[in-house]
XYZ file of C-alpha atoms in Angstrom:
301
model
C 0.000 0.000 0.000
C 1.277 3.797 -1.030
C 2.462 5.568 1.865
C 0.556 8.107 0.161
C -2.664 7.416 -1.430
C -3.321 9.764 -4.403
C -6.993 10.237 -2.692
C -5.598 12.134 0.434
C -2.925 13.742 -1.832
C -5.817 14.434 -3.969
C -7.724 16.223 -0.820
C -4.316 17.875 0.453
C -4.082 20.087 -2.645
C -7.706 20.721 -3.013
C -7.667 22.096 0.564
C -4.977 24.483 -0.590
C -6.332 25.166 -3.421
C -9.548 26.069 -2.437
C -8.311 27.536 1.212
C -10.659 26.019 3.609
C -11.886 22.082 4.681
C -15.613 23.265 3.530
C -14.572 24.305 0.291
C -12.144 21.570 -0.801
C -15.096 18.973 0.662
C -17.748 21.068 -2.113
C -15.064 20.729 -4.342
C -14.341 16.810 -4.075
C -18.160 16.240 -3.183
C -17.842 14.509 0.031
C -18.216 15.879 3.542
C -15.893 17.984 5.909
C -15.216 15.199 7.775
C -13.904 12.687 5.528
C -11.533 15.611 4.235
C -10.522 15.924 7.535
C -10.110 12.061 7.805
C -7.802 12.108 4.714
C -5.580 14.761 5.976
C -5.084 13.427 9.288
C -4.449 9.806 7.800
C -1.887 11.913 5.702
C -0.249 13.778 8.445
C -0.169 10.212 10.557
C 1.944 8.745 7.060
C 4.286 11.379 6.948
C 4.741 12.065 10.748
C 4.701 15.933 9.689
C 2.010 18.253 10.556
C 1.764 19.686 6.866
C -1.230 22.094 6.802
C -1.557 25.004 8.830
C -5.404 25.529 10.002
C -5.789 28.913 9.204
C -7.888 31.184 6.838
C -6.717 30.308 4.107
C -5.265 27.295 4.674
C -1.228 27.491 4.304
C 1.064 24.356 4.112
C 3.888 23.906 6.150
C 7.165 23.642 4.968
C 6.806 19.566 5.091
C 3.254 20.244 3.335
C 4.762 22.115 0.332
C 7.163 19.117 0.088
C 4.132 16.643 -0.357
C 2.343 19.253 -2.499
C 4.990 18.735 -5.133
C 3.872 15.334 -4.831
C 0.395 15.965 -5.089
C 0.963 18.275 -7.873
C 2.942 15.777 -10.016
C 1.125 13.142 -9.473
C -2.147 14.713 -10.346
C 0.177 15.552 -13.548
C 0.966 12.027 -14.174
C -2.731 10.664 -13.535
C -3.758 13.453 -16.525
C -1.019 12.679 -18.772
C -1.586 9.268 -18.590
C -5.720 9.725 -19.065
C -4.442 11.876 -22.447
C -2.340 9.095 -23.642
C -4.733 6.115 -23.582
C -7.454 8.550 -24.969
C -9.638 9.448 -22.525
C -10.223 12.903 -23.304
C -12.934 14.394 -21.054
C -13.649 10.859 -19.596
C -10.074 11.224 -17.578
C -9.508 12.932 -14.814
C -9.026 16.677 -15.463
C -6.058 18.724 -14.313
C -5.764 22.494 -12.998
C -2.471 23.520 -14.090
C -0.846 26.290 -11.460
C 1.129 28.701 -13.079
C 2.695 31.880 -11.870
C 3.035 35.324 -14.147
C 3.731 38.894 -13.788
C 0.917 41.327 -14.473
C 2.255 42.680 -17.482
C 2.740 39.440 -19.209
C -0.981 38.324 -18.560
C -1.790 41.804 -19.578
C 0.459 41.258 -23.066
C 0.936 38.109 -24.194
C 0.411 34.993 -21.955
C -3.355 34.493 -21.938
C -3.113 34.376 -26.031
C -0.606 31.587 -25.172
C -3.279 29.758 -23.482
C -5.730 29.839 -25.641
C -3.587 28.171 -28.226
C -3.220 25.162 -26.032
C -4.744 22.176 -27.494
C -8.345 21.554 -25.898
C -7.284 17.400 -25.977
C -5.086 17.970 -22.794
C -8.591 18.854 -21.223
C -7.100 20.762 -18.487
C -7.593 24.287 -16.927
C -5.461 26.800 -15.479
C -4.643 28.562 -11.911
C -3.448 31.154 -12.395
C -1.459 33.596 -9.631
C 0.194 36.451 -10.542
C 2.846 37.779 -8.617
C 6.167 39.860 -9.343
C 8.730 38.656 -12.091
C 11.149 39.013 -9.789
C 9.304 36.811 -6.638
C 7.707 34.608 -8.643
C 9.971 31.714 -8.130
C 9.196 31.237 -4.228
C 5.948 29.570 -5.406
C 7.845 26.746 -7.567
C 9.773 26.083 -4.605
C 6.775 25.394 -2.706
C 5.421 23.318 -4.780
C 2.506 25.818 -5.657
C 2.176 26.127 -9.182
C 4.194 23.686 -11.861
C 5.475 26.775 -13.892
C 6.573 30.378 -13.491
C 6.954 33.160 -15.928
C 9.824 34.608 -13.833
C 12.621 37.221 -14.195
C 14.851 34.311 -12.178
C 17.532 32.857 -14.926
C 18.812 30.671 -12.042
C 16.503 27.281 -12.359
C 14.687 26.588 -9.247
C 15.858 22.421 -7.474
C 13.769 20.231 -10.093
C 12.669 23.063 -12.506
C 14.234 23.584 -16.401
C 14.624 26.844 -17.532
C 14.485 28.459 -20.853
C 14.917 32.257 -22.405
C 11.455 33.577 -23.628
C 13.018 36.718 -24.574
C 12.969 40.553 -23.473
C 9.930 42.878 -22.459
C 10.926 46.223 -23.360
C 9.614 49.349 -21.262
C 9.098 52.448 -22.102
C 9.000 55.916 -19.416
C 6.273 57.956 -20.509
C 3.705 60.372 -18.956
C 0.786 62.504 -19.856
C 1.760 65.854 -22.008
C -0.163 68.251 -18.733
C 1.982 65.692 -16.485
C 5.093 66.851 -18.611
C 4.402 70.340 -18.724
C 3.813 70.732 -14.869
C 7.284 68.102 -14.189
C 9.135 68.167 -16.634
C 9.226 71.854 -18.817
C 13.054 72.090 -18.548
C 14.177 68.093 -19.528
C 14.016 65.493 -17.978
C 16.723 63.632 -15.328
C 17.079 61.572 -12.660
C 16.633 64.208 -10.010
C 13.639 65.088 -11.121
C 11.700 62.040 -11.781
C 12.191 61.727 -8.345
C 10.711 64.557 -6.992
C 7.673 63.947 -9.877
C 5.166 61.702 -8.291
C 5.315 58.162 -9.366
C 3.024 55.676 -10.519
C 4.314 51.915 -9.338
C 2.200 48.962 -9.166
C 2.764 47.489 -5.698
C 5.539 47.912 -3.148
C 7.097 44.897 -4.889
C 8.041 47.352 -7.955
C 11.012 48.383 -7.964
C 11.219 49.317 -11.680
C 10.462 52.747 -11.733
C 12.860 53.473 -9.109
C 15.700 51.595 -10.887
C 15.296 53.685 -13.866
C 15.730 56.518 -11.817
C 18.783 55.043 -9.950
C 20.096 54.160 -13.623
C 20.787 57.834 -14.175
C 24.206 59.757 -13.737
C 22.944 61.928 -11.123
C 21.039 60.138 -9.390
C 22.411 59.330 -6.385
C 22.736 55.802 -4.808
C 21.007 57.019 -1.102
C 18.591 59.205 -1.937
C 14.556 58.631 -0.909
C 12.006 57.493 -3.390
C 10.288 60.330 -4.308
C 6.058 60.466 -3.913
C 4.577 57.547 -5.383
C 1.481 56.039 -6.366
C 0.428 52.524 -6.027
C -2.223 50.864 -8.491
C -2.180 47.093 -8.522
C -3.691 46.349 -11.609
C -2.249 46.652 -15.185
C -4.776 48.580 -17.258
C -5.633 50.498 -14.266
C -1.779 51.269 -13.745
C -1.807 52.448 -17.566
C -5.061 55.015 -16.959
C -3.396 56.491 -13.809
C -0.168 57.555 -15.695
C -2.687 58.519 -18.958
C -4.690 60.493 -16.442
C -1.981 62.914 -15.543
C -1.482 60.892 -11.964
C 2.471 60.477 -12.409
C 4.619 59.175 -14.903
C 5.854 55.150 -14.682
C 7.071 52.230 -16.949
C 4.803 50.894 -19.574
C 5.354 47.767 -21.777
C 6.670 49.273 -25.152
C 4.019 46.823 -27.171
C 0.947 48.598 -24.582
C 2.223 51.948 -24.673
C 3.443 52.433 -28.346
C 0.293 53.350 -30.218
C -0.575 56.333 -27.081
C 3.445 57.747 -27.898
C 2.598 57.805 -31.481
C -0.707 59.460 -31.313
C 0.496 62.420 -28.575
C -1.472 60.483 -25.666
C 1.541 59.884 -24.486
C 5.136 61.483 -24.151
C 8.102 59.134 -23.804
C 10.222 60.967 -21.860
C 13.904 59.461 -22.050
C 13.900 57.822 -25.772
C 17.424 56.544 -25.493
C 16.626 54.799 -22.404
C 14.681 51.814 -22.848
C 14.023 49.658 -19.735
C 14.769 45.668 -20.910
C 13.502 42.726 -18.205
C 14.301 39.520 -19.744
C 12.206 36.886 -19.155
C 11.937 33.063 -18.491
C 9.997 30.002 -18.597
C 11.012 27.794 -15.690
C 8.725 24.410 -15.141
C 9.150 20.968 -13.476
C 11.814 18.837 -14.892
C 8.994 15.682 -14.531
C 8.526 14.100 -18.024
C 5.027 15.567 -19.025
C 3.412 15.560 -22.279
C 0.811 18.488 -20.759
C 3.681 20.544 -19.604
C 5.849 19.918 -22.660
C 2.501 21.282 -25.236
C 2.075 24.279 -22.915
C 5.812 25.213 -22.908
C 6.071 24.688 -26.592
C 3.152 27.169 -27.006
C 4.486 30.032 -24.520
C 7.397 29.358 -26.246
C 5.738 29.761 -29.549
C 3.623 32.726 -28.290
C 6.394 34.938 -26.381
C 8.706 34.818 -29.585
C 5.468 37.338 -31.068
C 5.523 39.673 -28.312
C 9.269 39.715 -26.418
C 12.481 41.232 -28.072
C 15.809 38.529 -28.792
C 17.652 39.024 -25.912
């Protein structure tokens, strides 16, 4: 008998996924009890407490170990339904993925949709900075990160997808209040800023990236707006000026919307695909297709 039976393996990741007992029971359509049953039997196997009761439900750091588990072996289970041709008839699988804003915004849902509908699975998607993004492969969260990390995670492959190229701009009233005598690092500083969360640090590195700025200064006012068409209206709107993918913010430069305010300067974030290294036909398709996909949208490195 497995030391881990994929049913309680099956409940362990349902929990997390869904956040509470209640939920994960509605989910897997048997009572509160019986998932609580399965974990315990679980926790008894291992000798670990792996899930911490709490609102959501978090796993420990033995419970991310036997998410991985979970995770792949819900992988296997689906692959294995695909090749013996069970289409919807096999069990189907929720594929976790991570990915920064501005790639969902761009390019990465027109990735999925090119995925064939034969793997019959769906996608969870988080989204979470380029830059952070790999802390929830090593947890055993999601099976795949977009991720500005060229460093593979333990038991991940990674692969170049290319470079997103960003572009300073601000409203013309935004320039003539800010910016009437040029533009420098000094004072982009003292303009306000737009930045999505307190996990961007892009605009502030392009300011840091100039001659005079110096190294120990402040950050200058800033505004935070945590979504990615809503971080493109505030900096359209006059709020402050801020980075903008050069694909989203091209057409507004062109028409006068928009004033790019150091041309020379581009801002490049490269970008990579990093997945688990476990022999998968479903995570082979989809990284063929972001593949595939980000080659449209991203700049050779």
């Amino acid at each position: 008998m497995s030391q881990f039976p994929s049913e309680q393996l099956l409940t362990f990741a349902t929990v997390l996924s869904e956040g509470t007992l209640d939920a994960a029971a509605r989910r897997l359509r048997i009572t509160p009890s019986a998932v609580s049953q399965r974990l315990k039997a679980l926790e008894q196997s291992s000798g670990r407490v792996l899930l911490q009761r709490s609102n959501p439900a978090q796993a420990t750091e033995a419970g991310e170990v036997v998410l991985r588990l979970a995770r792949q072996v819900a992988q296997l289970e689906a692959d294995a339904s695909v090749e013996l041709g069970l289409g919807t008839d096999g069990p189907q699988l929720a594929v976790p993925i991570v990915v920064n804003a501005d790639s969902l915004a761009v390019w990465f849902l027109q990735a999925l949709a090119r995925v064939p509908s034969d793997l019959n699975i769906t996608f969870d998607l988080h989204r979470d900075d380029e830059q952070h993004s790999t802390s929830m492969l090593r947890s055993g969260t999601v099976m795949a990160a977009v991720t500005a990390t060229p460093d593979p995670v333990q038991g991940c492959r990674v692969e170049s997808l290319g470079v997103m190229r960003y572009r300073a701009v601000a409203a013309p009233v935004f320039v003539d209040r800010w910016f009437a005598d040029g533009v420098d690092g000094g004072k982009l500083n003292t303009a306000p800023t737009v930045d999505f969360d307190r996990k961007d640090t892009y605009q502030w590195a392009f300011v840091e990236s100039w001659p005079n700025a110096s190294k120990a200064q402040q950050k200058g006012p800033r505004h935070y707006v945590p979504a990615s068409q809503d971080f493109g209206d505030a900096i359209r709107l006059g709020l402050g000026w801020g980075l903008i993918p050069e694909v989203q913010c091209g057409p507004d430069i062109a028409e006068g919307r928009l004033i790019e305010l150091a041309p020379e300067r581009p801002f490049d974030v490269p970008l990579y695909w990093q997945r688990w290294k476990t022999a998968s036909r479903v995570l082979d398709v989809l990284s063929s297709v972001v593949r595939e996909v980000s080659a449209e949208y991203l700049r050779t490195p």
